[in-house]
Amino acid sequence: MRKAYRVKKEKEFQKVYQEGQSFANRKFVVYVLAKDQVHFRVGISVGKKIGNAVARNAVKRKIRASIFDMKEIINPTIDFIVIARPSVSTLSSKEVYSNLKHVFKLAKIIK
């Protein structure tokens, strides 16, 4: 995903955490903040409880790929942050996709 689609700065992360709403399932927590913009932006947070750097990066790649596949159906006027819970490290790409889709439906991110 291009940089324009990412929440990168700590200040932007904190704004979504403090002003946004949170939604969760067993594998992910999602914070959502409505904004007035042309396309959505996403931040991905994978903590050290998931494993070493290789494991964390593998989880981030799976999350990014799933979001890229859902790009067309995601509401464009939001910023959201996806936080992976420790049990995500054992999931396949298909399971990550289905769990993300479930939590996005709860958060009404998907149209």
JSON list of C-alpha atoms in Angstrom, two decimals:
[
{"chain": "A", "resi": 1, "resn": "MET", "atom": "CA", "xyz": [0.00, 0.00, 0.00]},
{"chain": "A", "resi": 2, "resn": "ARG", "atom": "CA", "xyz": [1.18, 3.47, -0.81]},
{"chain": "A", "resi": 3, "resn": "LYS", "atom": "CA", "xyz": [2.15, 5.94, 1.91]},
{"chain": "A", "resi": 4, "resn": "ALA", "atom": "CA", "xyz": [-0.99, 8.00, 1.25]},
{"chain": "A", "resi": 5, "resn": "TYR", "atom": "CA", "xyz": [-3.03, 5.06, 2.60]},
{"chain": "A", "resi": 6, "resn": "ARG", "atom": "CA", "xyz": [-1.12, 4.80, 5.89]},
{"chain": "A", "resi": 7, "resn": "VAL", "atom": "CA", "xyz": [-1.40, 6.40, 9.29]},
{"chain": "A", "resi": 8, "resn": "LYS", "atom": "CA", "xyz": [2.29, 6.85, 10.13]},
{"chain": "A", "resi": 9, "resn": "LYS", "atom": "CA", "xyz": [2.83, 9.59, 12.71]},
{"chain": "A", "resi": 10, "resn": "GLU", "atom": "CA", "xyz": [2.49, 9.02, 16.44]},
{"chain": "A", "resi": 11, "resn": "LYS", "atom": "CA", "xyz": [0.22, 12.09, 16.70]},
{"chain": "A", "resi": 12, "resn": "GLU", "atom": "CA", "xyz": [-2.18, 10.62, 14.12]},
{"chain": "A", "resi": 13, "resn": "PHE", "atom": "CA", "xyz": [-2.21, 7.26, 15.93]},
{"chain": "A", "resi": 14, "resn": "GLN", "atom": "CA", "xyz": [-3.00, 8.99, 19.23]},
{"chain": "A", "resi": 15, "resn": "LYS", "atom": "CA", "xyz": [-5.84, 10.99, 17.67]},
{"chain": "A", "resi": 16, "resn": "VAL", "atom": "CA", "xyz": [-7.48, 7.81, 16.36]},
{"chain": "A", "resi": 17, "resn": "TYR", "atom": "CA", "xyz": [-7.00, 6.08, 19.75]},
{"chain": "A", "resi": 18, "resn": "GLN", "atom": "CA", "xyz": [-8.42, 8.97, 21.77]},
{"chain": "A", "resi": 19, "resn": "GLU", "atom": "CA", "xyz": [-11.23, 10.22, 19.52]},
{"chain": "A", "resi": 20, "resn": "GLY", "atom": "CA", "xyz": [-12.16, 7.03, 17.66]},
{"chain": "A", "resi": 21, "resn": "GLN", "atom": "CA", "xyz": [-14.35, 4.08, 18.58]},
{"chain": "A", "resi": 22, "resn": "SER", "atom": "CA", "xyz": [-12.96, 0.61, 19.19]},
{"chain": "A", "resi": 23, "resn": "PHE", "atom": "CA", "xyz": [-14.31, -2.73, 17.98]},
{"chain": "A", "resi": 24, "resn": "ALA", "atom": "CA", "xyz": [-12.84, -6.16, 18.61]},
{"chain": "A", "resi": 25, "resn": "ASN", "atom": "CA", "xyz": [-13.06, -9.86, 18.01]},
{"chain": "A", "resi": 26, "resn": "ARG", "atom": "CA", "xyz": [-10.76, -12.60, 19.33]},
{"chain": "A", "resi": 27, "resn": "LYS", "atom": "CA", "xyz": [-7.94, -11.87, 16.90]},
{"chain": "A", "resi": 28, "resn": "PHE", "atom": "CA", "xyz": [-8.02, -8.11, 16.23]},
{"chain": "A", "resi": 29, "resn": "VAL", "atom": "CA", "xyz": [-8.90, -4.75, 17.77]},
{"chain": "A", "resi": 30, "resn": "VAL", "atom": "CA", "xyz": [-9.83, -1.94, 15.40]},
{"chain": "A", "resi": 31, "resn": "TYR", "atom": "CA", "xyz": [-10.05, 1.78, 16.23]},
{"chain": "A", "resi": 32, "resn": "VAL", "atom": "CA", "xyz": [-12.07, 3.86, 13.76]},
{"chain": "A", "resi": 33, "resn": "LEU", "atom": "CA", "xyz": [-12.18, 7.64, 13.33]},
{"chain": "A", "resi": 34, "resn": "ALA", "atom": "CA", "xyz": [-14.42, 9.30, 10.75]},
{"chain": "A", "resi": 35, "resn": "LYS", "atom": "CA", "xyz": [-12.72, 12.04, 8.70]},
{"chain": "A", "resi": 36, "resn": "ASP", "atom": "CA", "xyz": [-13.38, 14.09, 5.61]},
{"chain": "A", "resi": 37, "resn": "GLN", "atom": "CA", "xyz": [-10.93, 12.74, 3.05]},
{"chain": "A", "resi": 38, "resn": "VAL", "atom": "CA", "xyz": [-10.71, 11.16, -0.39]},
{"chain": "A", "resi": 39, "resn": "HIS", "atom": "CA", "xyz": [-9.54, 7.67, 0.66]},
{"chain": "A", "resi": 40, "resn": "PHE", "atom": "CA", "xyz": [-9.14, 5.65, 3.84]},
{"chain": "A", "resi": 41, "resn": "ARG", "atom": "CA", "xyz": [-5.90, 5.46, 5.82]},
{"chain": "A", "resi": 42, "resn": "VAL", "atom": "CA", "xyz": [-4.82, 2.50, 7.93]},
{"chain": "A", "resi": 43, "resn": "GLY", "atom": "CA", "xyz": [-2.29, 1.97, 10.71]},
{"chain": "A", "resi": 44, "resn": "ILE", "atom": "CA", "xyz": [-1.13, -1.50, 11.70]},
{"chain": "A", "resi": 45, "resn": "SER", "atom": "CA", "xyz": [0.13, -2.32, 15.18]},
{"chain": "A", "resi": 46, "resn": "VAL", "atom": "CA", "xyz": [1.72, -5.69, 15.97]},
{"chain": "A", "resi": 47, "resn": "GLY", "atom": "CA", "xyz": [3.15, -6.02, 19.48]},
{"chain": "A", "resi": 48, "resn": "LYS", "atom": "CA", "xyz": [6.17, -7.94, 20.73]},
{"chain": "A", "resi": 49, "resn": "LYS", "atom": "CA", "xyz": [3.97, -10.60, 22.34]},
{"chain": "A", "resi": 50, "resn": "ILE", "atom": "CA", "xyz": [3.42, -12.00, 18.84]},
{"chain": "A", "resi": 51, "resn": "GLY", "atom": "CA", "xyz": [7.06, -12.99, 18.48]},
{"chain": "A", "resi": 52, "resn": "ASN", "atom": "CA", "xyz": [10.34, -11.85, 17.02]},
{"chain": "A", "resi": 53, "resn": "ALA", "atom": "CA", "xyz": [10.69, -9.34, 14.18]},
{"chain": "A", "resi": 54, "resn": "VAL", "atom": "CA", "xyz": [10.30, -12.02, 11.51]},
{"chain": "A", "resi": 55, "resn": "ALA", "atom": "CA", "xyz": [6.98, -13.21, 12.97]},
{"chain": "A", "resi": 56, "resn": "ARG", "atom": "CA", "xyz": [5.69, -9.65, 13.46]},
{"chain": "A", "resi": 57, "resn": "ASN", "atom": "CA", "xyz": [6.53, -8.69, 9.88]},
{"chain": "A", "resi": 58, "resn": "ALA", "atom": "CA", "xyz": [4.84, -11.84, 8.56]},
{"chain": "A", "resi": 59, "resn": "VAL", "atom": "CA", "xyz": [1.65, -10.89, 10.43]},
{"chain": "A", "resi": 60, "resn": "LYS", "atom": "CA", "xyz": [1.84, -7.33, 9.09]},
{"chain": "A", "resi": 61, "resn": "ARG", "atom": "CA", "xyz": [2.22, -8.63, 5.52]},
{"chain": "A", "resi": 62, "resn": "LYS", "atom": "CA", "xyz": [-0.87, -10.82, 5.93]},
{"chain": "A", "resi": 63, "resn": "ILE", "atom": "CA", "xyz": [-2.89, -7.91, 7.34]},
{"chain": "A", "resi": 64, "resn": "ARG", "atom": "CA", "xyz": [-1.77, -5.56, 4.54]},
{"chain": "A", "resi": 65, "resn": "ALA", "atom": "CA", "xyz": [-2.61, -8.14, 1.88]},
{"chain": "A", "resi": 66, "resn": "SER", "atom": "CA", "xyz": [-6.09, -8.67, 3.35]},
{"chain": "A", "resi": 67, "resn": "ILE", "atom": "CA", "xyz": [-6.76, -4.94, 3.50]},
{"chain": "A", "resi": 68, "resn": "PHE", "atom": "CA", "xyz": [-5.52, -4.56, -0.08]},
{"chain": "A", "resi": 69, "resn": "ASP", "atom": "CA", "xyz": [-7.99, -7.26, -1.19]},
{"chain": "A", "resi": 70, "resn": "MET", "atom": "CA", "xyz": [-10.84, -5.41, 0.58]},
{"chain": "A", "resi": 71, "resn": "LYS", "atom": "CA", "xyz": [-9.77, -1.97, -0.69]},
{"chain": "A", "resi": 72, "resn": "GLU", "atom": "CA", "xyz": [-12.79, -1.50, -2.96]},
{"chain": "A", "resi": 73, "resn": "ILE", "atom": "CA", "xyz": [-15.39, -2.15, -0.24]},
{"chain": "A", "resi": 74, "resn": "ILE", "atom": "CA", "xyz": [-13.77, -0.14, 2.60]},
{"chain": "A", "resi": 75, "resn": "ASN", "atom": "CA", "xyz": [-15.40, 3.16, 3.53]},
{"chain": "A", "resi": 76, "resn": "PRO", "atom": "CA", "xyz": [-13.11, 5.90, 2.11]},
{"chain": "A", "resi": 77, "resn": "THR", "atom": "CA", "xyz": [-13.87, 8.59, 4.72]},
{"chain": "A", "resi": 78, "resn": "ILE", "atom": "CA", "xyz": [-12.14, 7.00, 7.72]},
{"chain": "A", "resi": 79, "resn": "ASP", "atom": "CA", "xyz": [-8.84, 6.46, 9.44]},
{"chain": "A", "resi": 80, "resn": "PHE", "atom": "CA", "xyz": [-8.52, 3.15, 11.23]},
{"chain": "A", "resi": 81, "resn": "ILE", "atom": "CA", "xyz": [-5.91, 1.23, 13.19]},
{"chain": "A", "resi": 82, "resn": "VAL", "atom": "CA", "xyz": [-5.69, -2.56, 13.25]},
{"chain": "A", "resi": 83, "resn": "ILE", "atom": "CA", "xyz": [-4.10, -4.08, 16.36]},
{"chain": "A", "resi": 84, "resn": "ALA", "atom": "CA", "xyz": [-3.18, -7.77, 16.17]},
{"chain": "A", "resi": 85, "resn": "ARG", "atom": "CA", "xyz": [-3.66, -9.92, 19.25]},
{"chain": "A", "resi": 86, "resn": "PRO", "atom": "CA", "xyz": [-1.03, -12.58, 20.09]},
{"chain": "A", "resi": 87, "resn": "SER", "atom": "CA", "xyz": [-3.07, -15.51, 18.72]},
{"chain": "A", "resi": 88, "resn": "VAL", "atom": "CA", "xyz": [-2.86, -14.08, 15.17]},
{"chain": "A", "resi": 89, "resn": "SER", "atom": "CA", "xyz": [0.65, -15.45, 14.64]},
{"chain": "A", "resi": 90, "resn": "THR", "atom": "CA", "xyz": [-0.69, -19.00, 14.10]},
{"chain": "A", "resi": 91, "resn": "LEU", "atom": "CA", "xyz": [-3.27, -18.02, 11.45]},
{"chain": "A", "resi": 92, "resn": "SER", "atom": "CA", "xyz": [-3.03, -18.54, 7.71]},
{"chain": "A", "resi": 93, "resn": "SER", "atom": "CA", "xyz": [-3.62, -15.69, 5.26]},
{"chain": "A", "resi": 94, "resn": "LYS", "atom": "CA", "xyz": [-7.16, -16.90, 4.58]},
{"chain": "A", "resi": 95, "resn": "GLU", "atom": "CA", "xyz": [-7.98, -16.96, 8.32]},
{"chain": "A", "resi": 96, "resn": "VAL", "atom": "CA", "xyz": [-6.52, -13.47, 8.78]},
{"chain": "A", "resi": 97, "resn": "TYR", "atom": "CA", "xyz": [-8.73, -12.26, 5.92]},
{"chain": "A", "resi": 98, "resn": "SER", "atom": "CA", "xyz": [-11.91, -13.78, 7.40]},
{"chain": "A", "resi": 99, "resn": "ASN", "atom": "CA", "xyz": [-11.19, -12.47, 10.91]},
{"chain": "A", "resi": 100, "resn": "LEU", "atom": "CA", "xyz": [-10.43, -8.98, 9.59]},
{"chain": "A", "resi": 101, "resn": "LYS", "atom": "CA", "xyz": [-13.60, -9.02, 7.51]},
{"chain": "A", "resi": 102, "resn": "HIS", "atom": "CA", "xyz": [-15.59, -9.97, 10.62]},
{"chain": "A", "resi": 103, "resn": "VAL", "atom": "CA", "xyz": [-14.19, -7.16, 12.76]},
{"chain": "A", "resi": 104, "resn": "PHE", "atom": "CA", "xyz": [-14.59, -4.67, 9.86]},
{"chain": "A", "resi": 105, "resn": "LYS", "atom": "CA", "xyz": [-18.28, -5.59, 9.64]},
{"chain": "A", "resi": 106, "resn": "LEU", "atom": "CA", "xyz": [-18.63, -4.99, 13.39]},
{"chain": "A", "resi": 107, "resn": "ALA", "atom": "CA", "xyz": [-16.94, -1.59, 12.99]},
{"chain": "A", "resi": 108, "resn": "LYS", "atom": "CA", "xyz": [-18.99, -0.78, 9.84]},
{"chain": "A", "resi": 109, "resn": "ILE", "atom": "CA", "xyz": [-15.77, -0.15, 7.91]},
{"chain": "A", "resi": 110, "resn": "ILE", "atom": "CA", "xyz": [-17.00, -2.29, 5.03]},
{"chain": "A", "resi": 111, "resn": "LYS", "atom": "CA", "xyz": [-19.79, -0.82, 2.93]}
]
